[in-house]
Every structure is written in C-alpha cells, then in structure tokens.
Coordinates of N, CA and C and ligand atoms in Angstrom, one line a residue:
X1 N 10.1 4.6 20.7 CA 11.1 5.0 19.2 C 11.5 3.8 18.6
X2 N 12.2 4.0 17.5 CA 12.1 3.0 16.5 C 13.4 1.9 16.9
X3 N 14.1 2.3 18.0 CA 15.2 1.7 18.7 C 14.2 0.2 19.0
X4 N 13.2 0.5 19.7 CA 12.5 -0.4 20.2 C 11.8 -1.6 19.5
X5 N 11.9 -1.0 18.0 CA 11.2 -2.1 17.2 C 12.4 -2.9 16.5
X6 N 12.1 -4.5 16.2 CA 13.2 -4.9 15.5 C 13.4 -4.6 14.3
X7 N 12.4 -3.8 13.6 CA 12.7 -3.3 12.0 C 12.2 -2.0 11.9
X8 N 13.4 -1.3 11.4 CA 13.5 -0.1 10.9 C 12.4 0.4 9.8
X9 N 12.7 -0.1 9.0 CA 11.7 0.1 7.7 C 11.3 -1.0 7.0
X10 N 9.5 -1.2 7.1 CA 8.8 -2.3 6.9 C 7.9 -2.3 5.5
X11 N 7.6 -3.2 5.0 CA 6.9 -3.4 3.7 C 5.7 -3.9 4.5
X12 N 4.7 -3.4 4.6 CA 3.5 -4.2 4.9 C 2.4 -4.5 3.6
X13 N 2.3 -5.9 3.3 CA 1.6 -6.2 2.2 C 0.1 -6.1 3.0
X14 N -1.0 -5.7 2.5 CA -2.4 -5.6 3.1 C -3.2 -6.3 1.8
X15 N -3.7 -7.8 2.1 CA -4.2 -8.1 0.9 C -5.5 -7.5 0.7
X16 N -6.6 -7.5 -0.3 CA -7.8 -6.9 -0.7 C -8.7 -7.6 0.4
X17 N -8.2 -8.9 1.0 CA -9.3 -9.9 1.5 C -9.3 -8.9 3.1
X18 N -8.1 -8.6 3.3 CA -8.1 -8.1 4.5 C -9.1 -6.8 5.0
X19 N -9.1 -5.8 3.9 CA -9.9 -4.9 4.0 C -11.3 -4.7 3.4
X20 N -11.8 -6.0 3.4 CA -13.2 -6.7 3.1 C -13.8 -6.8 4.5
X21 N -13.0 -7.0 5.6 CA -13.6 -7.6 7.0 C -14.7 -8.8 6.5
X22 N -15.6 -8.6 7.5 CA -16.8 -9.5 7.6 C -17.6 -9.4 6.2
X23 N -17.5 -8.3 5.6 CA -18.4 -8.1 4.4 C -17.9 -9.3 3.4
X24 N -16.8 -9.5 3.1 CA -16.2 -10.6 2.2 C -15.9 -10.0 1.0
X25 N -16.3 -8.8 0.6 CA -16.4 -8.2 -0.8 C -16.2 -6.6 -0.4
X26 N -15.4 -5.9 -1.4 CA -15.5 -4.6 -1.0 C -14.5 -4.1 -0.1
X27 N -14.9 -3.1 0.4 CA -14.3 -2.2 1.5 C -15.1 -2.0 2.9
X28 N -14.7 -2.2 3.9 CA -15.3 -2.3 5.1 C -14.6 -1.0 5.9
X29 N -15.2 0.2 5.9 CA -14.8 1.4 6.6 C -14.2 1.1 8.0
X30 N -14.8 0.2 8.9 CA -14.4 0.1 10.2 C -13.3 -0.9 10.1
X31 N -13.2 -1.5 9.1 CA -11.8 -2.4 9.3 C -10.6 -1.6 8.8
X32 N -11.0 -0.8 7.8 CA -9.7 0.1 7.1 C -9.4 1.1 8.5
X33 N -10.3 1.8 9.1 CA -10.0 2.8 10.0 C -9.2 2.1 11.2
X34 N -9.5 0.6 11.6 CA -8.7 0.1 12.5 C -7.6 -0.2 11.9
X35 N -7.3 -0.6 10.8 CA -5.6 -0.7 10.2 C -5.1 0.4 10.4
X36 N -5.7 1.6 9.9 CA -5.1 3.1 9.7 C -4.5 3.1 11.1
X37 N -5.6 3.2 12.2 CA -5.3 3.6 13.5 C -3.6 2.7 13.9
X38 N -3.4 1.4 13.9 CA -2.4 0.4 14.2 C -1.2 1.2 13.3
X39 N -1.5 1.5 12.0 CA -0.2 2.0 11.2 C 0.2 3.4 11.8
X40 N -0.6 4.3 12.0 CA 0.0 5.6 12.6 C 0.5 5.3 13.9
X41 N 0.1 4.3 14.7 CA 0.8 4.2 16.1 C 2.2 3.5 15.5
X42 N 2.5 2.9 14.6 CA 3.7 2.2 14.4 C 4.7 3.4 14.1
X43 N 4.4 4.3 13.1 CA 5.0 5.3 12.3 C 5.1 6.5 13.6
X44 N 4.1 6.8 14.2 CA 4.6 7.6 15.2 C 5.5 7.2 16.2
X45 N 5.7 5.9 16.3 CA 6.9 5.3 17.0 C 8.2 5.6 16.2
X46 N 8.3 5.8 15.2 CA 9.5 6.0 14.3 C 9.6 5.0 13.3
X47 N 8.7 3.8 13.0 CA 9.2 3.1 11.7 C 8.8 3.7 10.5
X48 N 9.5 3.3 9.8 CA 9.4 3.8 8.2 C 8.3 2.7 7.4
X49 N 7.3 3.2 7.2 CA 6.5 2.0 6.6 C 5.9 2.4 5.0
X50 N 6.3 1.4 4.1 CA 5.8 1.2 2.9 C 4.6 0.1 2.8
X51 N 3.5 0.6 2.2 CA 2.4 -0.3 2.1 C 2.2 -0.8 0.6
X52 N 2.2 -2.1 0.3 CA 1.3 -2.7 -0.8 C 0.0 -3.2 -0.7
X53 N -1.0 -2.7 -1.5 CA -2.2 -3.0 -1.1 C -2.5 -4.2 -2.4
X54 N -3.1 -5.3 -2.0 CA -4.2 -6.1 -3.1 C -5.3 -5.6 -3.5
X55 N -6.2 -6.2 -4.4 CA -7.2 -5.9 -4.9 C -8.4 -6.9 -5.4
X56 N -8.0 -7.8 -4.4 CA -9.0 -9.3 -4.6 C -10.2 -9.3 -3.9
X57 N -10.4 -8.0 -3.0 CA -11.7 -7.8 -2.5 C -12.6 -7.3 -3.6
X58 N -11.9 -6.8 -4.6 CA -12.8 -6.3 -5.8 C -12.6 -6.9 -7.1
X59 N -11.6 -7.2 -7.3 CA -11.6 -7.8 -8.8 C -10.3 -8.4 -8.7
X60 N -10.2 -9.9 -9.4 CA -9.0 -10.8 -9.4 C -9.1 -11.0 -11.1
X61 N -8.0 -11.0 -11.9 CA -7.6 -11.2 -13.2 C -8.0 -12.6 -13.4
X62 N -8.0 -13.6 -12.2 CA -7.8 -14.8 -12.9 C -9.2 -15.3 -13.0
X63 N -10.0 -14.6 -12.0 CA -11.4 -14.6 -12.0 C -12.2 -14.3 -13.3
X64 N -11.8 -13.3 -13.8 CA -12.1 -12.6 -15.0 C -11.8 -13.6 -16.2
X65 N -10.7 -14.1 -15.9 CA -10.0 -15.0 -17.4 C -11.0 -16.2 -17.1
X66 N -11.4 -16.5 -15.9 CA -12.3 -17.9 -15.8 C -13.3 -17.8 -16.3
X67 N -14.2 -16.3 -16.5 CA -15.2 -16.2 -17.1 C -15.4 -16.0 -18.7
X68 N -14.3 -16.1 -19.1 CA -13.8 -15.7 -20.7 C -13.1 -14.6 -21.0
X69 N -12.8 -13.6 -20.1 CA -12.1 -12.5 -20.2 C -11.0 -12.6 -21.2
X70 N -10.2 -11.6 -21.6 CA -8.9 -11.9 -21.9 C -8.2 -11.5 -20.7
X71 N -7.1 -12.6 -20.4 CA -6.5 -12.2 -19.1 C -5.6 -11.0 -18.9
X72 N -4.8 -10.5 -19.8 CA -4.2 -9.1 -19.5 C -5.4 -8.1 -19.1
X73 N -6.2 -8.1 -20.1 CA -7.5 -7.2 -19.6 C -8.1 -7.2 -18.3
X74 N -8.0 -8.5 -18.0 CA -8.9 -8.5 -16.5 C -7.7 -8.4 -15.5
X75 N -6.4 -8.5 -15.9 CA -5.3 -8.1 -14.9 C -5.1 -6.6 -14.4
X76 N -5.5 -5.8 -15.5 CA -5.6 -4.4 -15.6 C -6.7 -3.9 -14.5
X77 N -7.8 -4.8 -14.6 CA -8.8 -4.2 -14.1 C -8.6 -4.8 -12.7
X78 N -7.9 -5.7 -12.1 CA -7.2 -6.0 -10.9 C -6.4 -5.0 -10.6
X79 N -5.4 -4.6 -11.5 CA -4.4 -3.4 -10.9 C -5.4 -2.2 -10.4
X80 N -6.4 -1.8 -11.0 CA -6.9 -0.7 -10.9 C -8.0 -0.9 -9.6
X81 N -8.2 -2.1 -9.3 CA -8.7 -2.3 -8.0 C -7.9 -1.9 -7.0
X82 N -6.8 -2.5 -6.8 CA -5.8 -1.9 -5.7 C -5.4 -0.5 -5.6
X83 N -6.1 0.6 -6.8 CA -6.0 1.8 -6.4 C -7.2 2.2 -5.9
X84 N -8.3 1.5 -5.8 CA -9.4 2.2 -4.9 C -9.1 1.8 -3.3
X85 N -8.8 0.6 -3.4 CA -8.2 0.2 -1.9 C -7.0 1.1 -1.4
X86 N -6.0 1.7 -2.2 CA -5.0 2.5 -1.7 C -5.4 3.8 -1.6
X87 N -6.7 4.4 -2.0 CA -7.1 5.6 -1.7 C -7.9 5.8 -0.6
X88 N -8.6 4.4 -0.3 CA -9.4 4.3 0.9 C -8.4 4.4 2.0
X89 N -6.9 3.6 1.9 CA -6.3 3.4 3.2 C -5.7 4.6 3.1
X90 N -5.5 5.7 2.2 CA -4.8 6.8 2.3 C -5.8 7.8 3.1
X91 N -7.0 7.8 2.8 CA -7.9 8.8 3.3 C -7.8 8.2 5.0
X92 N -8.1 7.0 5.3 CA -8.1 6.8 6.7 C -7.0 6.8 7.6
X93 N -5.6 6.6 6.6 CA -4.4 6.9 7.4 C -4.3 8.5 7.5
X94 N -4.6 9.6 7.0 CA -4.7 10.9 7.2 C -5.3 11.5 8.2
X95 N -6.5 10.5 8.5 CA -7.4 11.0 9.5 C -6.5 10.5 10.8
X96 N -6.4 9.2 10.7 CA -5.7 8.4 11.9 C -4.6 9.1 12.4
X97 N -4.0 9.8 11.5 CA -2.5 10.6 11.7 C -2.4 12.0 12.1
X98 N -3.8 12.3 12.2 CA -3.5 14.0 12.7 C -3.2 14.2 13.8
X99 N -2.2 14.9 13.8 CA -1.4 15.4 15.3 C -0.4 14.1 15.7
X100 N -0.5 12.8 15.0 CA 0.2 11.4 15.6 C 1.7 11.4 15.1
X101 N 2.5 12.6 14.3 CA 3.7 12.4 14.1 C 4.5 12.6 15.4
X102 N 5.8 12.2 15.2 CA 6.3 12.0 16.6 C 6.5 13.6 17.5
X103 N 6.6 14.4 16.0 CA 6.8 15.8 16.4 C 5.4 16.5 16.7
X104 N 4.3 15.8 16.6 CA 2.9 16.6 16.8 C 2.4 16.7 15.7
X105 N 3.2 16.8 14.5 CA 2.2 17.3 13.3 C 1.4 15.9 12.6
X106 N 1.0 16.5 11.6 CA 0.2 15.0 11.2 C 1.2 14.2 10.4
X107 N 0.5 12.7 10.4 CA 1.4 12.1 9.8 C 1.0 12.2 8.1
X108 N 1.9 12.0 7.4 CA 1.7 12.4 6.0 C 1.7 10.9 5.1
X109 N 0.8 10.6 4.3 CA 0.8 9.4 3.4 C 0.6 9.7 1.9
X110 N 1.4 9.2 1.3 CA 1.4 9.6 -0.3 C 1.1 8.0 -1.0
X111 N 0.1 8.2 -1.9 CA 0.0 6.8 -2.9 C 1.0 7.0 -4.1
X112 N 1.7 6.0 -4.5 CA 2.5 6.1 -5.7 C 1.8 5.0 -6.4
X113 N 1.5 5.1 -7.9 CA 0.9 3.9 -8.8 C 2.0 3.5 -9.9
X114 N 1.7 2.2 -10.0 CA 2.6 1.7 -11.1 C 2.1 1.8 -12.6
X115 N 1.0 2.3 -12.4 CA 0.3 2.8 -14.0 C -0.1 4.3 -13.5
X116 N 0.2 5.0 -14.5 CA 0.2 6.7 -14.1 C -1.3 7.3 -14.0
X117 N -1.7 7.8 -13.4 CA -2.9 8.5 -13.0 C -2.6 9.5 -12.1
X118 N -2.0 10.7 -12.6 CA -1.4 11.8 -12.0 C -2.4 12.9 -11.1
X119 N -3.5 12.3 -11.8 CA -4.7 13.4 -11.0 C -4.9 13.0 -9.7
X120 N -4.6 11.6 -9.2 CA -4.9 11.2 -8.2 C -3.8 10.6 -7.1
X121 N -2.6 10.6 -7.9 CA -1.8 9.9 -7.2 C -0.5 10.1 -8.0
X122 N 0.8 10.3 -7.3 CA 2.1 10.2 -7.8 C 2.4 8.8 -8.7
X123 N 3.2 8.9 -9.8 CA 3.8 7.7 -10.1 C 4.6 7.2 -9.3
X124 N 4.9 6.0 -9.4 CA 5.8 5.0 -8.6 C 7.2 5.4 -9.1
X125 N 8.2 6.2 -8.1 CA 9.3 6.7 -8.4 C 10.3 6.4 -7.4
X126 N 11.3 5.2 -7.6 CA 11.8 5.0 -6.4 C 12.3 5.6 -5.5
X127 N 13.1 6.7 -6.0 CA 14.2 7.6 -5.4 C 12.9 8.6 -4.8
X128 N 11.9 9.1 -5.0 CA 11.0 9.5 -4.2 C 10.3 9.1 -3.2
X129 N 10.1 7.8 -3.5 CA 9.3 6.7 -2.5 C 10.6 6.8 -1.4
X130 N 11.9 6.8 -1.4 CA 12.9 6.1 -0.4 C 12.7 7.8 0.2
X131 N 12.6 9.1 -0.3 CA 12.8 10.0 0.2 C 11.4 10.3 1.1
X132 N 10.4 9.8 0.9 CA 9.2 10.2 1.6 C 9.3 9.3 2.9
X133 N 10.0 8.1 2.8 CA 10.1 7.0 3.8 C 10.9 7.5 4.7
X134 N 12.4 8.3 4.4 CA 13.2 9.0 5.3 C 12.5 10.1 5.9
X135 N 11.4 10.9 5.2 CA 10.9 11.7 5.9 C 9.7 11.5 6.8
X136 N 9.4 10.0 7.0 CA 8.6 9.7 7.8 C 7.2 9.3 7.2
X137 N 7.2 9.8 6.0 CA 5.7 9.5 5.4 C 5.5 8.1 4.9
X138 N 4.5 7.7 5.1 CA 3.8 6.2 4.5 C 3.7 6.5 3.0
X139 N 4.2 5.6 2.7 CA 4.0 5.3 0.9 C 3.3 4.3 0.4
X140 N 2.3 4.3 0.0 CA 1.4 3.3 -0.6 C 1.5 3.0 -1.9
X141 N 1.9 1.8 -2.2 CA 2.6 1.5 -3.6 C 1.2 0.8 -4.1
X142 N 0.4 1.3 -5.1 CA -0.6 0.7 -5.7 C -0.6 0.5 -7.1
X143 N -1.2 -0.6 -7.8 CA -1.6 -1.0 -9.4 C -0.2 -2.2 -9.3
X144 N -0.1 -2.5 -8.3 CA 0.6 -3.9 -8.1 C 2.3 -3.7 -9.1
X145 N 2.5 -4.5 -9.8 CA 3.9 -4.1 -10.5 C 3.7 -3.2 -11.7
X146 N 2.4 -3.0 -12.0 CA 1.9 -2.5 -13.6 C 2.0 -3.5 -14.5
X147 N 2.0 -4.6 -14.4 CA 2.2 -5.7 -15.4 C 1.3 -6.6 -15.2
X148 N 0.5 -7.1 -16.0 CA -0.3 -8.2 -16.2 C 0.3 -9.6 -16.0
X149 N -0.5 -10.5 -15.3 CA 0.4 -12.1 -15.0 C 1.3 -11.9 -13.7
X150 N 0.8 -11.2 -12.9 CA 1.7 -10.9 -11.7 C 0.8 -10.6 -10.6
X151 N 1.2 -10.5 -9.5 CA 0.3 -10.6 -8.3 C 0.8 -9.2 -7.2
X152 N 0.2 -8.8 -6.2 CA 0.5 -8.0 -5.6 C 1.4 -8.6 -4.5
X153 N 1.7 -9.6 -4.5 CA 2.6 -10.3 -3.5 C 3.5 -10.2 -4.2
X154 N 3.8 -10.2 -5.7 CA 5.0 -10.0 -6.5 C 5.7 -8.5 -6.3
X155 N 4.6 -7.8 -6.4 CA 4.8 -6.4 -6.2 C 5.3 -5.8 -4.6
X156 N 5.0 -6.6 -3.8 CA 5.3 -6.4 -2.4 C 6.7 -6.7 -2.0
X157 N 7.4 -7.9 -2.7 CA 8.8 -8.7 -2.8 C 9.5 -7.7 -3.4
X158 N 9.1 -7.0 -4.8 CA 10.0 -6.1 -5.4 C 10.0 -4.7 -5.0
X159 N 9.0 -4.3 -4.6 CA 9.1 -3.0 -3.6 C 10.1 -3.0 -2.6
X160 N 10.0 -4.1 -1.5 CA 10.5 -4.2 -0.4 C 12.0 -4.2 -0.9
X161 N 12.5 -5.0 -1.7 CA 14.1 -4.7 -2.3 C 14.2 -3.8 -2.7
X162 N 13.5 -3.0 -3.4 CA 13.9 -1.8 -4.1 C 13.9 -0.6 -2.9
X163 N 13.1 -0.6 -2.0 CA 12.9 0.3 -1.0 C 13.8 -0.2 0.0
X164 N 14.6 -1.2 0.3 CA 15.6 -1.6 1.0 C 14.7 -1.8 2.6
X165 N 13.5 -2.4 2.5 CA 12.8 -2.6 3.7 C 13.5 -3.9 4.3
X166 N 13.6 -3.7 5.8 CA 14.0 -4.7 6.3 C 13.4 -6.1 6.7
X167 N 12.1 -5.9 6.2 CA 10.8 -6.9 6.6 C 9.9 -6.8 5.7
X168 N 9.1 -7.8 5.4 CA 8.0 -7.8 4.6 C 6.9 -8.4 5.8
X169 N 5.8 -8.0 6.1 CA 4.7 -8.4 6.7 C 3.5 -8.2 5.8
X170 N 2.8 -9.7 6.1 CA 1.7 -9.9 5.0 C 0.4 -9.9 6.0
X171 N -0.7 -9.0 5.9 CA -1.7 -9.1 6.5 C -3.0 -9.3 5.7
X172 N -3.4 -10.5 6.0 CA -4.4 -11.0 5.0 C -5.4 -11.1 5.9
X173 N -7.0 -11.8 5.5 CA -7.6 -12.2 6.5 C -7.4 -13.0 7.7
Ligands
UDP201 N1 -2.4 -7.7 -10.7 C1 -1.8 -7.5 -12.0 N2 -0.2 -7.4 -11.5 C2 0.3 -7.0 -10.5 C3 -0.5 -6.9 -9.6 C4 -1.7 -7.4 -9.6 O1 -2.0 -8.2 -13.0 O2 1.3 -6.9 -10.4 C5 -3.8 -7.8 -10.7 C6 -4.2 -9.5 -10.8 O3 -5.4 -9.7 -11.5 C7 -4.6 -9.6 -9.3 C8 -5.1 -8.1 -9.1 O4 -4.6 -7.2 -9.6 O5 -5.7 -10.8 -9.2 C9 -5.3 -8.2 -7.7 O6 -3.8 -8.3 -6.8 P1 -4.0 -9.7 -5.7 O7 -4.8 -10.5 -6.6 O8 -2.5 -9.7 -5.5 O9 -4.6 -9.2 -4.5 P2 -4.9 -9.8 -3.1 O10 -4.9 -11.1 -3.1 O11 -3.6 -9.2 -2.5 O12 -6.0 -9.0 -2.7

C-alpha cells in the first residue's frame, strides 16, 4: 500500500534515451515493456503516477538547428517525437496493467498533450489530470511544455509543480 512508499504522488521523467535501450535510437519494445511492468507494480501498490516523456531518441531540436533548420520548427518536431514515445508507453502500460489495479481491474493510462491532437490524446488540462491521478489512473504528459526553446526536463518540473507531486524521479539511460 502507498503508506509503504515515501511518496504518494510521483512525477516520473523518462528521457527518450531510456526508451531506446541498446538500440541507441527509436523505441525498443522490450525496454518499454519492462518499464511498463515496473510502473504497473507501483501503481498497483497505490502510488499516483504522472509521467513526462522525452523525445531525444527520435529528434532533438538543437540537432535540427545545428543542421541549419529553423530552431522553433525543429523544436516542434522534437515535441511531436515525445508523442510517439507517449503512445508507445501508454500501449505497454495498458497491457502490463491488465487486472493489476488494487481492486483487480485494469490500470488505466491517459495521454495528455501540450499541443492539441484530440484524435489520439486528451489535451493537457490540469484539473482533469489531477482527477485522473486521484482515481489511480496514470497520466502521461506529452509534447513537453508546448513551447519551443524548452526541454522536457522543464516540462517535468512544471507538471510536477502543477500536479502537486511529492517528488520528481528521472529515468534516463
Ligand atoms: N521540446 C521543446 N519544448 C518542450 C519540450 C521539448 O521544444 O517544452 C523539444 C526540443 O526540441 C527537445 C525535444 O523536444 O530537444 C525532445 O525533448 P528532450 O530533448 O527534452 O527529450 P529527452 O532528452 O528527455 O529525451
């Protein structure tokens, strides 16, 4: 139960590199599944979890800018890459979480994006995210802050403050 854990509500920042595993690029399904298993376990135990995903395994704005791209344009591509990671994590968490909620039901996982794309994810709405967390649903926050010239580490700090998380834990390679 949550009492055994030091933190009741945690923001987990997963860098893109963490999802690439030994591939060094893109998404390693095995790594994603292993992460999802661990996530399902702590949520089963009652920890409320928000996740901010990075995108460095796919595209980084600074790399695009170094190659001559407009920096803001490149950063938007970087933010979109975090959405790919978020959808991969959501899929893995839903599979790992089948029947794993404390009451034996499935663990629910919602993706919220800072850039609207309603066909595939909810828009980021702080109060709705809080409600999901209170109900034991995992919230994956994608598309960073929604602004170029920032990183997903900034987004992690921002969301952790807004969502009143007790701790930020960063998972990188
Ligand atoms: N990004 C951005 N604004 C944000 C968050 C991210 O423009 O609020 C872009 C930026 O180009 C960044 C990319 O998205 O390089 C991927 O995020 P990040 O590099 O933080 O991913 P990580 O290093 O965690 O894999």
